[in-house]
Amino acid sequence: MDTKTRNLPGRVRLAAAAGAAALTLTASLATPLDPAPQQARAADDGRKVLTVAVAQSVDSLSPFLAVRLLSTSIHRLTYEYLTNYDPEDNHVVPGLATKWRSSPDKLTWTYTIRSDSRWSDGKRATAEDAAWTFNKMMTDEGAATANGSFVANFREVTAPSPTELVIELKKPQATMTALDVPIVPRHVWEKVGDFSKFNNDKSFPVVGNGPFVLTGYKPDSYVRLKANKDFWRGAPKFDELVFRYYKDQDAAVSALRKGEVSFVAGSPSLTPAQAASLKGEKNIRVNDAPGRRFYALATNPGARAKNGQRFGDGHPSLLDQRVRRALFMAVDRETIVDKVFQGHAVEGQGYIPPRFSQYFWKPSPGQELAYDPAKAEQLLDQAGYRKNGDGKRVGKDGRPITYRVLCHATDPNDKAVGKYLQEWWGRLGIGVTLTCLDNVTDPWLAGKYDLAFDGWSVNPDPDFVLSIHTCAALPATPKDTGATDNFICDKRYDELYARQLAEYDPAARAAIVRRMESRLYDLGYMNVMAYPNAVEAYRTDQIESITTMPAKAGNIYGQDGYWSWWSAVPADSDAASDGSSSTGVVIGIVAGAVVLAGIGAFVAMRRRATAEDRE
């Protein structure tokens, strides 16, 4: 989402992974339904407006609930986190905290909060705001909906002074420099009643301390932000930033050609045909870089709550590991990469993309569920799901098996792969019904699906995407919502998760994470089919420079931070640089401020590993 391509309120990370973006310089808030969209240009009063056209709707503007990529990206723009990731190579850099240290026993962390960050209403941002944010998540289940896994191990959080934050842990926690939690202003949020229902979308402007201030919102239409001229890192180059909803990706690409759109990222990437059609066009540049996402099929393992109650209507045959393995052995990943992504991806293996080399894992030859339709047939026979006289596999109830597969109506990849599934699984005697929806949230939360297209954007620290498969992420009851991706709950996996969270040695922790990936693979609830590239295009006559992350072969939309939109320089601006990226400006600002007393080796190893991820 964000790193999280996360979802509301914790189970629809699918939608986040399918988050699409395109970006436009426009003078109005016209939606694609407007009869005469305006040419991308500065506003009449001279303001420079950058509009990002998105194919994903906002799930919530509350940072306590939001999990979709679009929503969490907006929160990165409007609220500071304690730390950030350097756009050059993903190493940890200061955010709201300027430095930090751990006690010798690694159970107490002390952060120095900067004194030059102010909320947009003029009040100073302090350690008390951070302490209140974490304490609210620790004591209010509604406030813990999106990011509760980060504070589950916290014992106590205090603010001895405006510039000192102290977090005491129950046991060591390796993610203390990667707490991807927006810090909110206490004097505003302490007035909220029910955090599980408050969406932060009725009163504007929204008080924040990030590079932009949220000033307006209309569901499935637009989100408007203005530059925070008092942002401690420096004001953005554009005066306004608008995220505008596009349901039709071809319309967004067409707008790019007309100059109505400055940047298109697709849903979540441009299709190969769209990218090919844009290459070579005047004033248009296509960015094709290894992405931080995985693209997967998830099975419904039997939706359940922490209280043990099961719900939903997932097909009972999917509870059999042999059936799940058979389905995945009938999926030809090479064809998906070659025919659907047309080479703009690499074949999927483990849960974490190869961009994060220290955590990347792939199955051994004997473990791999390679494409083998004949073996798949045998497994189905062994499981007792044999073909009838019509060649259809029959369930225990005597009825032919047909699986419902949730897909995103805005993602052409889902539909294309879905057609292959109908063909491949049809040969096994299994029917496939594609259920392509604009909003997959409701059936996902209710457990009313058999399989679903799933995917996440992985952060430099993978803890969050690992946490969503723990038993602790399940909803408390069927009526509640949790942080789970697709209801996986496995004791052995949970034990490994706890071990990696407490392991400070980077090499040892990475080894445990790879064991977790191996366990997920063997369980067979997730089939990672591909690691898609980030395929984007923008107009060079409207955007002079913009930061990619990482600096070499990196993405622009959906970054681990606010770097792209904060750094974007208008082509006609006096601030325009002579390069294609403004990464150098960012690096110059953030260099040299990190202090990790007691675990310097952790950061050093992390920095080297992430530098090697650049492909």
Coordinates of C-alpha atoms in Angstrom, one line a residue:
M1 CA 0.0 0.0 0.0
D2 CA 1.6 2.7 -0.5
T3 CA 3.6 0.3 0.5
K4 CA 1.2 -0.8 1.0
T5 CA -1.4 -1.0 -1.7
R6 CA -3.8 -1.4 1.0
N7 CA -7.6 -1.3 1.2
L8 CA -10.5 -0.3 3.3
P9 CA -10.6 -1.2 5.9
G10 CA -7.9 -3.8 5.7
R11 CA -8.9 -6.5 3.4
V12 CA -9.1 -4.9 0.0
R13 CA -5.4 -4.5 -0.7
L14 CA -6.3 -5.8 -4.1
A15 CA -7.6 -2.4 -5.1
A16 CA -4.5 -0.8 -3.9
A17 CA -2.3 -2.9 -5.9
A18 CA -4.4 -2.1 -8.9
G19 CA -4.1 1.7 -8.2
A20 CA -3.5 3.6 -11.4
A21 CA -2.4 7.2 -11.9
A22 CA -2.0 9.7 -14.6
L23 CA -1.1 13.3 -14.1
T24 CA -2.4 16.4 -15.7
L25 CA -1.6 20.1 -15.7
T26 CA -5.0 21.7 -15.8
A27 CA -6.6 24.9 -14.7
S28 CA -9.9 23.4 -13.6
L29 CA -11.3 20.6 -11.6
A30 CA -13.1 19.3 -14.7
T31 CA -13.8 15.6 -14.5
P32 CA -13.8 13.3 -17.6
L33 CA -17.5 13.9 -17.8
D34 CA -17.0 17.6 -18.5
P35 CA -17.9 18.5 -22.1
A36 CA -14.8 20.5 -22.8
P37 CA -11.7 19.6 -20.8
Q38 CA -9.2 22.4 -20.8
Q39 CA -5.7 22.3 -22.2
A40 CA -3.1 21.7 -19.5
R41 CA -1.7 25.1 -18.5
A42 CA -1.3 27.5 -15.6
A43 CA -4.4 28.8 -14.0
D44 CA -5.6 32.3 -15.1
D45 CA -4.1 33.8 -12.0
G46 CA -0.7 32.3 -12.7
R47 CA -1.0 29.4 -10.3
K48 CA 0.7 26.2 -11.6
V49 CA -1.6 23.2 -11.2
L50 CA -0.5 19.6 -11.5
T51 CA -3.4 17.1 -11.9
V52 CA -2.9 13.4 -11.4
A53 CA -5.6 11.4 -13.1
V54 CA -6.2 8.2 -11.2
A55 CA -8.2 5.0 -12.0
Q56 CA -8.6 4.2 -8.3
S57 CA -11.1 5.8 -5.9
V58 CA -10.3 7.0 -2.4
D59 CA -11.3 4.5 0.3
S60 CA -10.9 7.0 3.1
L61 CA -9.2 10.3 3.8
S62 CA -8.6 9.2 7.4
P63 CA -5.0 7.9 7.8
F64 CA -6.3 5.5 10.5
L65 CA -8.6 3.7 7.9
A66 CA -7.0 4.2 4.5
V67 CA -5.2 1.4 2.8
R68 CA -5.4 1.9 -0.9
L69 CA -2.4 3.2 -2.7
L70 CA -4.1 6.4 -3.8
S71 CA -5.3 7.2 -0.3
T72 CA -2.0 6.4 1.4
S73 CA -0.1 8.4 -1.2
I74 CA -2.3 11.4 -0.4
H75 CA -1.5 11.0 3.3
R76 CA 2.2 10.9 2.6
L77 CA 1.7 14.3 1.0
T78 CA -0.3 15.8 3.8
Y79 CA 1.2 14.3 7.0
E80 CA 4.8 13.7 8.0
Y81 CA 6.0 10.3 9.2
L82 CA 8.7 9.9 11.8
T83 CA 11.1 8.8 9.1
N84 CA 11.2 8.6 5.3
Y85 CA 13.1 6.7 2.6
D86 CA 15.7 8.4 0.5
P87 CA 14.7 8.5 -3.2
E88 CA 18.2 7.7 -4.3
D89 CA 18.4 4.2 -2.8
N90 CA 15.6 3.8 -0.2
H91 CA 17.8 4.1 2.9
V92 CA 16.2 5.7 6.0
V93 CA 16.3 9.5 6.3
P94 CA 14.7 11.9 8.7
G95 CA 11.1 12.9 8.6
L96 CA 9.3 14.5 11.5
A97 CA 12.2 13.0 13.6
T98 CA 15.6 14.4 13.0
K99 CA 17.5 11.6 14.8
W100 CA 16.8 8.5 16.9
R101 CA 18.6 6.0 19.2
S102 CA 17.8 2.8 20.9
S103 CA 18.7 1.6 24.4
P104 CA 21.3 -1.1 24.8
D105 CA 18.5 -3.7 25.4
K106 CA 16.7 -2.4 22.3
L107 CA 13.5 -2.0 24.2
T108 CA 13.4 1.8 24.4
W109 CA 13.6 4.1 21.4
T110 CA 14.1 7.9 21.7
Y111 CA 13.3 10.2 18.8
T112 CA 14.2 13.9 18.5
I113 CA 11.3 15.7 16.9
R114 CA 12.2 18.6 14.7
S115 CA 11.3 22.1 15.9
D116 CA 10.7 23.6 12.4
S117 CA 7.6 21.6 11.4
R118 CA 4.2 23.4 11.8
W119 CA 0.7 22.4 11.2
S120 CA -1.1 24.2 8.4
D121 CA -3.2 26.1 11.0
G122 CA 0.0 27.6 12.4
K123 CA 0.5 25.5 15.5
R124 CA 3.8 23.7 16.0
A125 CA 4.0 20.0 15.4
T126 CA 5.4 18.3 18.5
A127 CA 6.3 15.0 20.1
E128 CA 3.0 15.1 21.8
D129 CA 1.2 14.8 18.5
A130 CA 3.2 11.7 17.7
A131 CA 2.6 10.2 21.1
W132 CA -1.1 10.8 20.9
T133 CA -1.2 9.3 17.4
F134 CA 0.4 6.1 18.5
N135 CA -1.5 5.9 21.8
K136 CA -4.8 6.3 20.0
M137 CA -3.9 3.3 17.8
M138 CA -2.9 1.3 20.8
T139 CA -6.1 1.9 22.7
D140 CA -8.8 2.3 20.0
E141 CA -9.5 -0.6 17.7
G142 CA -11.0 1.6 15.1
A143 CA -7.9 3.8 15.0
A144 CA -5.8 0.6 14.5
T145 CA -7.6 -0.5 11.4
A146 CA -5.0 0.4 8.8
N147 CA -1.7 0.4 10.7
G148 CA -2.3 -1.4 13.9
S149 CA 0.5 -3.9 13.3
F150 CA 3.1 -1.2 13.8
V151 CA 2.1 -0.6 17.4
A152 CA 1.0 -4.1 18.6
N153 CA 4.4 -4.5 20.3
F154 CA 4.4 -1.0 21.9
R155 CA 4.3 -1.0 25.7
E156 CA 4.2 2.8 26.3
V157 CA 4.6 5.9 24.3
T158 CA 5.4 9.3 26.0
A159 CA 6.5 12.8 25.1
P160 CA 8.7 14.1 27.9
S161 CA 9.2 17.4 25.9
P162 CA 8.0 18.9 22.6
T163 CA 11.1 17.6 20.9
E164 CA 11.4 14.2 22.6
L165 CA 9.4 11.1 21.8
V166 CA 10.0 7.9 23.8
I167 CA 8.6 4.5 22.7
E168 CA 9.0 1.5 25.0
L169 CA 8.6 -1.9 23.5
K170 CA 7.5 -5.3 24.9
K171 CA 10.3 -6.9 22.9
P172 CA 12.8 -5.7 20.3
Q173 CA 11.3 -4.5 17.1
A174 CA 13.3 -4.2 13.9
T175 CA 10.9 -1.8 12.2
M176 CA 11.4 1.2 14.5
T177 CA 13.1 3.2 11.7
A178 CA 10.3 2.2 9.3
L179 CA 7.1 3.1 11.1
D180 CA 4.9 4.0 8.1
V181 CA 2.3 5.8 10.1
P182 CA 1.1 9.3 9.4
I183 CA 1.4 11.6 12.5
V184 CA -1.7 13.7 13.0
P185 CA -2.3 16.9 15.0
R186 CA -3.7 16.0 18.4
H187 CA -5.7 19.3 18.8
V188 CA -7.7 18.4 15.7
W189 CA -8.1 14.6 16.0
E190 CA -8.9 14.3 19.7
K191 CA -12.3 15.7 18.8
V192 CA -13.1 12.7 16.7
G193 CA -15.7 10.3 18.1
D194 CA -15.8 6.9 16.3
F195 CA -12.6 6.4 14.5
S196 CA -13.9 3.4 12.6
K197 CA -16.5 5.6 10.8
F198 CA -14.8 9.0 10.6
N199 CA -13.5 9.5 7.0
N200 CA -12.0 13.0 7.4
D201 CA -13.8 14.2 4.2
K202 CA -16.3 16.8 5.4
S203 CA -14.3 19.8 6.5
F204 CA -11.6 21.5 4.5
P205 CA -8.8 22.5 4.5
V206 CA -7.5 19.5 6.5
V207 CA -4.8 20.4 9.0
G208 CA -1.5 18.7 8.1
N209 CA 2.2 19.4 8.0
G210 CA 3.3 17.7 4.8
P211 CA 4.4 19.3 1.5
F212 CA 0.7 19.7 0.5
V213 CA -2.5 20.7 2.3
L214 CA -5.7 18.9 1.5
T215 CA -8.3 21.5 0.5
G216 CA -11.2 19.7 -1.3
Y217 CA -12.7 16.3 -2.2
K218 CA -15.6 14.9 -4.2
P219 CA -15.9 11.1 -4.3
D220 CA -15.0 9.4 -7.6
S221 CA -14.2 12.8 -9.0
Y222 CA -11.3 14.7 -7.5
V223 CA -9.0 15.4 -4.5
R224 CA -7.5 18.9 -4.4
L225 CA -4.4 19.9 -2.5
K226 CA -2.4 23.1 -2.4
A227 CA 1.3 23.6 -1.8
N228 CA 2.4 24.1 1.8
K229 CA 4.6 27.1 1.5
D230 CA 5.9 26.6 5.0
F231 CA 6.9 22.9 4.6
W232 CA 10.2 22.5 6.4
R233 CA 11.9 20.7 3.5
G234 CA 10.9 23.5 1.1
A235 CA 7.7 24.3 -0.8
P236 CA 6.7 22.2 -3.8
K237 CA 7.2 23.9 -7.2
F238 CA 3.6 23.5 -8.2
D239 CA 1.0 25.6 -6.4
E240 CA -1.7 23.0 -6.6
L241 CA -2.0 19.3 -7.0
V242 CA -5.2 17.6 -8.1
F243 CA -5.9 13.9 -8.3
R244 CA -8.7 13.4 -10.8
Y245 CA -10.6 10.2 -11.3
Y246 CA -10.6 8.5 -14.8
K247 CA -12.4 5.3 -15.3
D248 CA -11.3 4.9 -18.9
Q249 CA -7.5 4.5 -19.2
D250 CA -7.6 5.0 -23.0
A251 CA -9.2 8.4 -22.4
A252 CA -6.3 9.4 -20.1
V253 CA -3.8 8.3 -22.7
S254 CA -5.7 10.3 -25.3
A255 CA -5.6 13.3 -23.0
L256 CA -1.8 13.0 -22.8
R257 CA -1.5 13.3 -26.6
K258 CA -3.7 16.4 -26.6
G259 CA -1.8 18.0 -23.8
E260 CA -4.7 17.9 -21.4
V261 CA -2.7 15.4 -19.3
S262 CA 0.9 15.7 -18.3
F263 CA 1.5 12.2 -16.9
V264 CA -0.1 8.8 -17.3
A265 CA 0.7 5.8 -15.2
G266 CA -2.3 3.6 -16.0
S267 CA -4.1 1.0 -13.9
P268 CA -1.6 0.4 -12.4
S269 CA 0.6 0.6 -15.4
L270 CA 0.2 1.5 -19.1
T271 CA -0.7 -1.5 -21.2
P272 CA 2.0 -2.6 -23.6
A273 CA 0.0 -1.3 -26.6
Q274 CA -0.5 2.1 -24.9
A275 CA 3.2 2.4 -24.1
A276 CA 4.2 1.4 -27.6
S277 CA 1.8 3.9 -29.1
L278 CA 3.4 6.7 -27.1
K279 CA 7.1 6.0 -27.8
G280 CA 8.6 8.4 -30.3
E281 CA 5.8 10.9 -30.0
K282 CA 7.0 14.5 -29.7
N283 CA 7.3 15.9 -26.1
I284 CA 6.4 12.5 -24.6
R285 CA 8.7 10.3 -22.6
V286 CA 7.9 6.7 -21.5
N287 CA 9.4 5.5 -18.2
D288 CA 9.6 1.7 -18.0
A289 CA 11.3 0.6 -14.8
P290 CA 11.3 -2.5 -12.5
G291 CA 8.3 -2.0 -10.1
R292 CA 7.9 -2.7 -6.4
R293 CA 4.6 -4.6 -6.9
F294 CA 3.7 -8.3 -7.2
Y295 CA 0.7 -9.5 -9.2
A296 CA -1.0 -12.5 -7.8
L297 CA -4.1 -14.8 -7.5
A298 CA -5.4 -15.2 -4.0
T299 CA -7.7 -18.0 -2.9
N300 CA -10.4 -17.7 -0.2
P301 CA -9.0 -20.1 2.5
G302 CA -12.4 -19.9 4.4
A303 CA -13.0 -16.4 5.7
R304 CA -12.9 -16.4 9.5
A305 CA -12.7 -14.0 12.4
K306 CA -10.5 -14.2 15.5
N307 CA -13.4 -15.5 17.5
G308 CA -13.3 -18.6 15.2
Q309 CA -16.5 -17.9 13.5
R310 CA -16.4 -18.5 9.7
F311 CA -18.3 -16.5 7.2
G312 CA -18.5 -15.9 3.4
D313 CA -19.1 -18.5 0.8
G314 CA -15.8 -19.5 -0.6
H315 CA -15.8 -22.8 -2.5
P316 CA -15.1 -25.6 -0.1
S317 CA -12.8 -27.4 -2.6
L318 CA -10.2 -24.6 -2.1
L319 CA -9.7 -25.7 1.5
D320 CA -7.8 -28.7 0.0
Q321 CA -4.1 -27.8 -0.6
R322 CA -4.0 -30.3 -3.5
V323 CA -6.7 -28.3 -5.3
R324 CA -4.9 -25.0 -4.8
R325 CA -1.7 -26.5 -6.1
A326 CA -3.4 -28.0 -9.1
L327 CA -4.9 -24.6 -10.0
F328 CA -1.5 -22.9 -9.8
M329 CA 0.3 -25.6 -11.8
A330 CA -2.2 -24.9 -14.6
V331 CA -1.2 -21.2 -14.7
D332 CA 1.5 -20.5 -17.3
R333 CA 3.5 -17.6 -15.9
E334 CA 5.6 -17.3 -19.0
T335 CA 2.6 -16.8 -21.2
I336 CA 1.3 -14.1 -18.8
V337 CA 4.6 -12.2 -19.0
D338 CA 4.9 -12.6 -22.7
K339 CA 1.3 -12.2 -23.9
V340 CA -0.4 -10.0 -21.2
F341 CA 2.5 -7.8 -20.1
Q342 CA 4.4 -8.3 -23.4
G343 CA 7.7 -8.3 -21.6
H344 CA 7.0 -5.4 -19.2
A345 CA 7.3 -7.7 -16.2
V346 CA 9.2 -10.7 -15.0
E347 CA 7.8 -14.1 -13.9
G348 CA 6.5 -14.2 -10.3
Q349 CA 8.0 -16.5 -7.7
G350 CA 8.2 -15.4 -4.1
Y351 CA 6.1 -12.8 -2.3
I352 CA 8.6 -9.9 -2.4
P353 CA 9.7 -8.5 -5.8
P354 CA 13.4 -8.9 -6.9
R355 CA 13.8 -5.1 -6.6
F356 CA 14.3 -5.8 -2.9
S357 CA 17.2 -8.2 -3.4
Q358 CA 17.9 -8.9 0.3
Y359 CA 14.4 -10.3 0.8
F360 CA 13.8 -11.8 -2.6
W361 CA 13.1 -15.5 -2.5
K362 CA 12.4 -18.2 -5.1
P363 CA 11.4 -21.8 -4.7
S364 CA 13.9 -24.6 -5.2
P365 CA 13.4 -26.8 -8.2
G366 CA 11.7 -29.5 -6.2
Q367 CA 9.5 -27.0 -4.4
E368 CA 8.4 -25.0 -7.4
L369 CA 4.8 -25.3 -8.7
A370 CA 5.9 -25.2 -12.3
Y371 CA 3.5 -25.2 -15.2
D372 CA 2.4 -28.8 -15.5
P373 CA -1.3 -29.3 -16.6
A374 CA -0.9 -33.1 -16.5
K375 CA 0.3 -33.1 -12.9
A376 CA -2.6 -30.7 -12.1
E377 CA -5.1 -33.2 -13.5
Q378 CA -3.6 -35.9 -11.2
L379 CA -3.8 -33.8 -8.1
L380 CA -7.5 -33.0 -8.7
D381 CA -8.2 -36.7 -9.2
Q382 CA -6.3 -37.5 -6.0
A383 CA -8.4 -34.9 -4.1
G384 CA -11.6 -36.7 -5.3
Y385 CA -12.7 -34.0 -7.8
R386 CA -13.1 -36.1 -10.9
K387 CA -14.6 -35.4 -14.2
N388 CA -18.2 -36.4 -15.1
G389 CA -19.4 -37.6 -18.5
D390 CA -19.4 -34.1 -19.8
G391 CA -15.7 -33.5 -18.8
K392 CA -16.6 -31.3 -15.9
R393 CA -15.0 -31.6 -12.5
V394 CA -17.6 -32.3 -9.9
G395 CA -17.6 -31.1 -6.3
K396 CA -18.6 -33.0 -3.2
D397 CA -22.2 -31.8 -3.7
G398 CA -22.3 -33.4 -7.2
R399 CA -22.3 -30.1 -9.0
P400 CA -19.8 -29.0 -11.6
I401 CA -17.2 -26.7 -10.1
T402 CA -17.2 -23.1 -11.3
Y403 CA -15.0 -20.6 -9.5
R404 CA -15.9 -16.9 -9.1
V405 CA -12.8 -14.8 -9.7
L406 CA -12.9 -11.2 -8.5
C407 CA -11.2 -8.7 -10.8
H408 CA -10.9 -5.0 -11.1
A409 CA -13.0 -3.4 -13.9
T410 CA -10.3 -0.7 -14.4
D411 CA -7.4 -3.1 -14.8
P412 CA -7.1 -4.6 -18.3
N413 CA -4.5 -7.1 -17.0
D414 CA -7.1 -8.7 -14.8
K415 CA -9.4 -9.3 -17.7
A416 CA -6.7 -10.6 -20.0
V417 CA -5.4 -13.0 -17.4
G418 CA -8.9 -14.0 -16.6
K419 CA -9.5 -15.2 -20.2
Y420 CA -6.4 -17.3 -19.9
L421 CA -7.7 -18.8 -16.7
Q422 CA -11.0 -19.7 -18.4
E423 CA -9.0 -21.5 -21.0
W424 CA -6.4 -23.2 -18.8
W425 CA -8.7 -24.3 -16.0
G426 CA -11.4 -25.2 -18.6
R427 CA -9.0 -27.9 -19.8
L428 CA -9.0 -29.2 -16.2
G429 CA -12.8 -29.4 -16.3
I430 CA -13.3 -26.3 -14.1
G431 CA -15.4 -23.3 -15.0
V432 CA -14.4 -19.7 -14.3
T433 CA -16.7 -16.7 -13.9
L434 CA -15.0 -13.4 -13.9
T435 CA -16.6 -10.8 -11.6
C436 CA -15.1 -7.5 -12.6
L437 CA -16.2 -4.7 -10.4
D438 CA -15.4 -1.0 -9.9
N439 CA -15.3 -1.7 -6.2
V440 CA -14.2 -5.1 -5.0
T441 CA -14.3 -4.1 -1.4
D442 CA -17.7 -5.4 -0.4
P443 CA -17.4 -9.0 -1.6
W444 CA -13.8 -9.1 -0.4
L445 CA -14.7 -8.0 3.1
A446 CA -17.7 -10.4 3.2
G447 CA -15.5 -13.3 2.1
K448 CA -17.9 -13.8 -0.9
Y449 CA -15.4 -14.8 -3.5
D450 CA -13.5 -18.0 -4.5
L451 CA -10.3 -16.4 -6.0
A452 CA -9.3 -12.8 -6.6
F453 CA -6.6 -10.9 -8.4
D454 CA -4.4 -9.5 -5.6
G455 CA -1.3 -7.4 -5.4
W456 CA 0.7 -5.1 -3.2
S457 CA 3.3 -2.4 -3.5
V458 CA 6.1 -3.5 -1.2
N459 CA 7.9 -1.0 1.1
P460 CA 11.7 -1.1 1.5
D461 CA 11.0 -2.7 4.9
P462 CA 8.5 -5.6 4.1
D463 CA 7.0 -5.9 7.6
F464 CA 3.6 -4.5 6.7
V465 CA 2.9 -6.9 3.7
L466 CA 4.1 -9.7 5.9
S467 CA 1.8 -8.7 8.8
I468 CA -1.4 -8.9 6.7
H469 CA -1.1 -12.7 6.6
T470 CA -0.9 -13.2 10.4
C471 CA -3.7 -14.5 12.6
A472 CA -3.6 -11.2 14.4
A473 CA -4.7 -9.4 11.3
L474 CA -8.0 -11.2 11.2
P475 CA -11.2 -9.2 12.1
A476 CA -12.3 -9.6 15.7
T477 CA -15.8 -10.8 14.6
P478 CA -17.4 -11.2 11.2
K479 CA -19.0 -7.8 11.7
D480 CA -15.6 -6.1 12.2
T481 CA -12.8 -5.4 9.8
G482 CA -9.2 -6.3 10.2
A483 CA -5.9 -5.8 8.4
T484 CA -5.9 -9.2 6.8
D485 CA -5.3 -9.6 3.1
N486 CA -7.3 -12.8 2.5
F487 CA -7.9 -14.4 5.9
I488 CA -4.7 -16.5 6.0
C489 CA -3.9 -17.8 9.6
D490 CA -1.1 -20.2 10.1
K491 CA 0.7 -20.9 13.4
R492 CA 4.1 -21.6 11.8
Y493 CA 4.0 -18.5 9.7
D494 CA 3.1 -16.4 12.8
E495 CA 6.0 -17.8 14.7
L496 CA 8.4 -16.8 11.9
Y497 CA 6.8 -13.3 11.7
A498 CA 7.4 -12.7 15.4
R499 CA 11.0 -13.8 15.0
Q500 CA 11.8 -11.5 12.1
L501 CA 10.2 -8.6 13.9
A502 CA 12.5 -9.0 16.8
E503 CA 15.7 -9.6 14.8
Y504 CA 18.0 -6.6 14.4
D505 CA 20.7 -8.3 12.4
P506 CA 19.8 -7.5 8.8
A507 CA 21.2 -10.8 7.3
A508 CA 19.5 -12.9 10.0
R509 CA 16.2 -11.1 9.6
A510 CA 16.3 -11.4 5.8
A511 CA 16.8 -15.2 6.1
I512 CA 13.7 -15.4 8.3
V513 CA 11.7 -13.4 5.9
R514 CA 12.7 -15.7 3.1
R515 CA 11.5 -18.7 5.2
M516 CA 8.2 -16.9 5.6
E517 CA 7.9 -16.5 1.9
S518 CA 8.6 -20.2 1.5
R519 CA 5.9 -21.1 4.0
L520 CA 3.4 -18.8 2.2
Y521 CA 4.3 -20.5 -1.1
D522 CA 3.8 -24.0 0.3
L523 CA 0.4 -23.1 1.8
G524 CA -0.7 -22.3 -1.7
Y525 CA -3.1 -19.5 -0.8
M526 CA -1.2 -17.0 -2.9
N527 CA 0.1 -17.5 -6.4
V528 CA 2.5 -14.7 -7.4
M529 CA 2.2 -14.7 -11.2
A530 CA 4.4 -11.7 -12.1
Y531 CA 6.3 -8.6 -11.0
P532 CA 5.1 -5.9 -13.3
N533 CA 7.2 -3.0 -14.4
A534 CA 6.2 0.6 -13.6
V535 CA 5.2 1.8 -17.1
E536 CA 4.4 5.5 -17.2
A537 CA 4.5 8.4 -19.6
Y538 CA 4.7 12.2 -19.3
R539 CA 4.9 15.3 -21.4
T540 CA 8.4 16.9 -21.3
D541 CA 7.0 20.2 -22.5
Q542 CA 5.0 20.4 -19.2
I543 CA 7.2 18.6 -16.7
E544 CA 10.8 19.8 -16.8
S545 CA 12.0 17.3 -14.2
I546 CA 10.6 14.8 -11.7
T547 CA 12.2 12.4 -9.2
T548 CA 12.2 8.7 -9.8
M549 CA 12.6 6.2 -6.9
P550 CA 15.1 4.7 -6.8
A551 CA 17.1 7.2 -8.9
K552 CA 18.2 4.6 -11.4
A553 CA 15.4 2.6 -13.1
G554 CA 12.8 3.8 -10.6
N555 CA 9.1 4.6 -10.6
I556 CA 7.4 8.0 -10.4
Y557 CA 3.8 7.2 -9.2
G558 CA 3.3 5.3 -6.0
Q559 CA 6.6 6.0 -4.3
D560 CA 7.7 5.3 -0.8
G561 CA 7.4 9.0 0.0
Y562 CA 6.3 12.3 -1.5
W563 CA 9.4 12.9 -3.7
S564 CA 7.8 12.8 -7.2
W565 CA 5.1 15.4 -6.6
W566 CA 7.1 17.5 -4.2
S567 CA 10.0 17.7 -6.6
A568 CA 8.1 18.1 -9.9
V569 CA 9.2 21.2 -11.7
P570 CA 7.0 22.9 -14.4
A571 CA 8.6 23.1 -17.8
D572 CA 8.2 26.9 -17.9
S573 CA 9.4 27.4 -14.4
D574 CA 12.5 29.4 -13.5
A575 CA 13.3 26.6 -11.0
A576 CA 13.6 24.1 -13.8
S577 CA 16.8 22.1 -13.8
D578 CA 18.8 20.9 -16.8
G579 CA 18.3 17.2 -15.9
S580 CA 15.5 14.7 -16.3
S581 CA 15.3 14.1 -12.5
S582 CA 15.4 16.4 -9.5
T583 CA 16.8 13.7 -7.2
G584 CA 19.9 15.7 -6.6
V585 CA 17.9 18.4 -4.9
V586 CA 16.3 15.9 -2.6
I587 CA 19.6 14.2 -1.7
G588 CA 21.3 17.5 -0.9
I589 CA 18.5 18.3 1.6
V590 CA 18.3 15.0 3.5
A591 CA 21.9 13.8 3.5
G592 CA 23.8 13.1 6.7
A593 CA 21.1 13.4 9.3
V594 CA 20.4 9.9 10.4
V595 CA 21.5 8.6 13.8
L596 CA 20.9 5.0 14.8
A597 CA 22.7 4.6 18.1
G598 CA 23.3 0.9 18.9
I599 CA 22.4 -0.5 15.5
G600 CA 24.5 1.4 12.9
A601 CA 25.3 -1.9 11.2
F602 CA 21.6 -2.4 10.5
V603 CA 21.3 0.8 8.5
A604 CA 24.6 0.2 6.7
M605 CA 23.6 -3.2 5.5
R606 CA 20.2 -2.0 4.5
R607 CA 21.7 0.9 2.5
R608 CA 24.1 -1.5 0.6
A609 CA 21.3 -4.0 -0.1
T610 CA 18.8 -1.4 -1.4
A611 CA 21.5 0.1 -3.6
E612 CA 21.9 -3.3 -5.2
D613 CA 18.2 -3.5 -5.9
R614 CA 18.4 -1.0 -8.8
E615 CA 18.0 -3.0 -12.0

